[in-house]
Amino acid sequence: MNWIAWALLSALFAAATALLAKVGVAHVDSNLATAVRTSVVVLFAWGIAIATGKHVGLRQLDGRTLLFLTLSGLATGLSWLCYFRALQLGPASRVAPLDKLSVPLVMLFAWLLLGEKLTIPALCGGLLITAGAVVMVLA
């Protein structure tokens, strides 16, 4: 499969995540819900890594790679804590579009920090995502 297929599957599972999480946080503290979800993700990810034999590459990771993966993990944890709290307090149909503002933010940061090209079509797409999120939240 190419990256587009993987990205579409990611979107499908992210949509399922939002709906399942909304039901899951209904009667529990959002931080506890995040901890349970994260534990499942950890077990699942290590299970996949071990089952495919990729866990042996752990010894070959350098310090820079470990630093950035650790920082990414911290950012993910903070994102999930905020997302679950938002789901607990608001409707999933409005929380999810605001969460997707991560797309234009990634585009901006990738341009500023990673030197990725920001084309006119990409800029238009990012602006449309932003406008769509605003419209959905204000509706």
mmCIF file of C-alpha atoms in Angstrom:
data_model
loop_
_atom_site.group_PDB
_atom_site.id
_atom_site.type_symbol
_atom_site.label_atom_id
_atom_site.label_comp_id
_atom_site.label_asym_id
_atom_site.label_seq_id
_atom_site.Cartn_x
_atom_site.Cartn_y
_atom_site.Cartn_z
ATOM 1 C CA MET A 1 0.000 0.000 0.000
ATOM 2 C CA ASN A 2 1.157 3.544 -0.638
ATOM 3 C CA TRP A 3 1.094 6.465 1.780
ATOM 4 C CA ILE A 4 -2.331 7.656 0.596
ATOM 5 C CA ALA A 5 -3.972 4.351 1.510
ATOM 6 C CA TRP A 6 -2.287 4.357 4.917
ATOM 7 C CA ALA A 7 -3.373 7.978 5.505
ATOM 8 C CA LEU A 8 -6.978 7.156 4.589
ATOM 9 C CA LEU A 9 -6.956 4.192 6.955
ATOM 10 C CA SER A 10 -5.551 6.501 9.631
ATOM 11 C CA ALA A 11 -8.460 8.900 9.064
ATOM 12 C CA LEU A 12 -10.943 6.031 9.298
ATOM 13 C CA PHE A 13 -9.478 4.787 12.578
ATOM 14 C CA ALA A 14 -9.222 8.349 13.928
ATOM 15 C CA ALA A 15 -12.949 8.798 13.251
ATOM 16 C CA ALA A 16 -13.668 5.533 15.072
ATOM 17 C CA THR A 17 -11.417 6.699 17.903
ATOM 18 C CA ALA A 18 -13.433 9.886 18.383
ATOM 19 C CA LEU A 19 -16.776 8.101 18.473
ATOM 20 C CA LEU A 20 -15.602 5.272 20.716
ATOM 21 C CA ALA A 21 -13.801 7.685 23.042
ATOM 22 C CA LYS A 22 -16.864 9.922 23.343
ATOM 23 C CA VAL A 23 -18.864 6.961 24.622
ATOM 24 C CA GLY A 24 -15.926 5.749 26.734
ATOM 25 C CA VAL A 25 -15.438 9.023 28.643
ATOM 26 C CA ALA A 26 -19.114 9.468 29.450
ATOM 27 C CA HIS A 27 -18.893 8.125 33.007
ATOM 28 C CA VAL A 28 -15.198 8.272 33.904
ATOM 29 C CA ASP A 29 -12.565 10.919 34.523
ATOM 30 C CA SER A 30 -10.978 11.916 31.206
ATOM 31 C CA ASN A 31 -7.438 11.450 32.590
ATOM 32 C CA LEU A 32 -8.212 7.906 33.703
ATOM 33 C CA ALA A 33 -9.807 7.209 30.317
ATOM 34 C CA THR A 34 -6.652 8.468 28.608
ATOM 35 C CA ALA A 35 -4.495 6.235 30.818
ATOM 36 C CA VAL A 36 -6.579 3.158 29.936
ATOM 37 C CA ARG A 37 -6.509 3.994 26.224
ATOM 38 C CA THR A 38 -2.780 4.656 26.296
ATOM 39 C CA SER A 39 -2.123 1.345 28.041
ATOM 40 C CA VAL A 40 -4.005 -0.453 25.276
ATOM 41 C CA VAL A 41 -2.006 1.439 22.633
ATOM 42 C CA VAL A 42 1.294 0.562 24.345
ATOM 43 C CA LEU A 43 0.451 -3.141 24.549
ATOM 44 C CA PHE A 44 -0.826 -3.175 20.970
ATOM 45 C CA ALA A 45 2.215 -1.329 19.563
ATOM 46 C CA TRP A 46 4.721 -3.576 21.390
ATOM 47 C CA GLY A 47 2.749 -6.640 20.332
ATOM 48 C CA ILE A 48 3.035 -5.593 16.684
ATOM 49 C CA ALA A 49 6.738 -4.734 17.039
ATOM 50 C CA ILE A 50 7.506 -8.088 18.684
ATOM 51 C CA ALA A 51 5.305 -10.104 16.319
ATOM 52 C CA THR A 52 7.051 -8.598 13.286
ATOM 53 C CA GLY A 53 10.536 -8.874 14.826
ATOM 54 C CA LYS A 54 11.122 -5.107 14.675
ATOM 55 C CA HIS A 55 11.786 -4.814 18.425
ATOM 56 C CA VAL A 56 15.405 -5.898 17.857
ATOM 57 C CA GLY A 57 16.089 -2.497 16.257
ATOM 58 C CA LEU A 58 15.635 -0.824 19.655
ATOM 59 C CA ARG A 59 19.339 -1.307 20.423
ATOM 60 C CA GLN A 60 20.320 0.602 17.292
ATOM 61 C CA LEU A 61 18.459 3.821 18.081
ATOM 62 C CA ASP A 62 20.760 6.786 18.629
ATOM 63 C CA GLY A 63 20.316 9.517 21.221
ATOM 64 C CA ARG A 64 18.839 12.066 18.811
ATOM 65 C CA THR A 65 16.239 9.580 17.584
ATOM 66 C CA LEU A 66 15.302 8.628 21.146
ATOM 67 C CA LEU A 67 15.058 12.300 22.145
ATOM 68 C CA PHE A 68 12.687 13.182 19.310
ATOM 69 C CA LEU A 69 10.594 10.030 19.747
ATOM 70 C CA THR A 70 10.338 10.814 23.471
ATOM 71 C CA LEU A 71 9.299 14.413 22.774
ATOM 72 C CA SER A 72 6.787 13.146 20.218
ATOM 73 C CA GLY A 73 5.421 10.735 22.812
ATOM 74 C CA LEU A 74 5.037 13.549 25.331
ATOM 75 C CA ALA A 75 3.246 15.685 22.746
ATOM 76 C CA THR A 76 0.972 12.745 21.917
ATOM 77 C CA GLY A 77 0.166 12.218 25.588
ATOM 78 C CA LEU A 78 -0.659 15.889 26.087
ATOM 79 C CA SER A 79 -2.770 15.879 22.921
ATOM 80 C CA TRP A 80 -4.720 12.829 24.078
ATOM 81 C CA LEU A 81 -5.295 14.257 27.561
ATOM 82 C CA CYS A 82 -6.655 17.467 26.046
ATOM 83 C CA TYR A 83 -8.678 15.596 23.412
ATOM 84 C CA PHE A 84 -10.362 13.304 25.935
ATOM 85 C CA ARG A 85 -11.199 16.242 28.208
ATOM 86 C CA ALA A 86 -12.643 18.139 25.240
ATOM 87 C CA LEU A 87 -14.698 15.071 24.260
ATOM 88 C CA GLN A 88 -15.986 14.796 27.789
ATOM 89 C CA LEU A 89 -17.090 18.426 27.809
ATOM 90 C CA GLY A 90 -18.254 18.924 24.219
ATOM 91 C CA PRO A 91 -19.897 17.175 21.288
ATOM 92 C CA ALA A 92 -17.649 14.895 19.232
ATOM 93 C CA SER A 93 -18.929 16.539 16.043
ATOM 94 C CA ARG A 94 -17.398 19.834 17.170
ATOM 95 C CA VAL A 95 -14.349 18.577 19.053
ATOM 96 C CA ALA A 96 -13.027 16.542 16.113
ATOM 97 C CA PRO A 97 -12.948 19.450 13.616
ATOM 98 C CA LEU A 98 -11.018 21.613 16.069
ATOM 99 C CA ASP A 99 -8.618 18.738 16.664
ATOM 100 C CA LYS A 100 -8.058 18.589 12.900
ATOM 101 C CA LEU A 101 -6.667 22.121 13.008
ATOM 102 C CA SER A 102 -3.505 20.129 13.604
ATOM 103 C CA VAL A 103 -3.359 19.714 9.811
ATOM 104 C CA PRO A 104 -2.803 23.390 8.946
ATOM 105 C CA LEU A 105 -0.556 23.721 11.998
ATOM 106 C CA VAL A 106 1.601 20.831 10.753
ATOM 107 C CA MET A 107 1.745 22.471 7.339
ATOM 108 C CA LEU A 108 2.879 25.770 8.871
ATOM 109 C CA PHE A 109 5.444 24.203 11.202
ATOM 110 C CA ALA A 110 6.770 21.879 8.484
ATOM 111 C CA TRP A 111 7.314 24.952 6.302
ATOM 112 C CA LEU A 112 8.929 26.997 9.088
ATOM 113 C CA LEU A 113 10.973 24.308 10.826
ATOM 114 C CA LEU A 114 11.574 21.571 8.255
ATOM 115 C CA GLY A 115 11.824 23.636 5.111
ATOM 116 C CA GLU A 116 8.979 21.819 3.360
ATOM 117 C CA LYS A 117 7.423 23.634 0.427
ATOM 118 C CA LEU A 118 4.106 25.353 0.994
ATOM 119 C CA THR A 119 2.422 25.453 -2.399
ATOM 120 C CA ILE A 120 -0.609 27.523 -3.328
ATOM 121 C CA PRO A 121 -2.878 24.415 -3.490
ATOM 122 C CA ALA A 122 -1.608 23.275 -0.078
ATOM 123 C CA LEU A 123 -2.103 26.753 1.370
ATOM 124 C CA CYS A 124 -5.653 26.854 -0.012
ATOM 125 C CA GLY A 125 -6.357 23.421 1.453
ATOM 126 C CA GLY A 126 -5.036 24.472 4.857
ATOM 127 C CA LEU A 127 -7.179 27.609 4.790
ATOM 128 C CA LEU A 128 -10.240 25.562 3.817
ATOM 129 C CA ILE A 129 -9.621 23.131 6.689
ATOM 130 C CA THR A 130 -9.308 26.078 9.062
ATOM 131 C CA ALA A 131 -12.471 27.721 7.717
ATOM 132 C CA GLY A 132 -14.352 24.428 7.893
ATOM 133 C CA ALA A 133 -13.356 23.886 11.517
ATOM 134 C CA VAL A 134 -14.472 27.403 12.434
ATOM 135 C CA VAL A 135 -17.815 27.006 10.631
ATOM 136 C CA MET A 136 -18.482 23.632 12.294
ATOM 137 C CA VAL A 137 -17.695 24.942 15.756
ATOM 138 C CA LEU A 138 -19.777 28.091 15.380
ATOM 139 C CA ALA A 139 -22.740 26.262 13.789
#
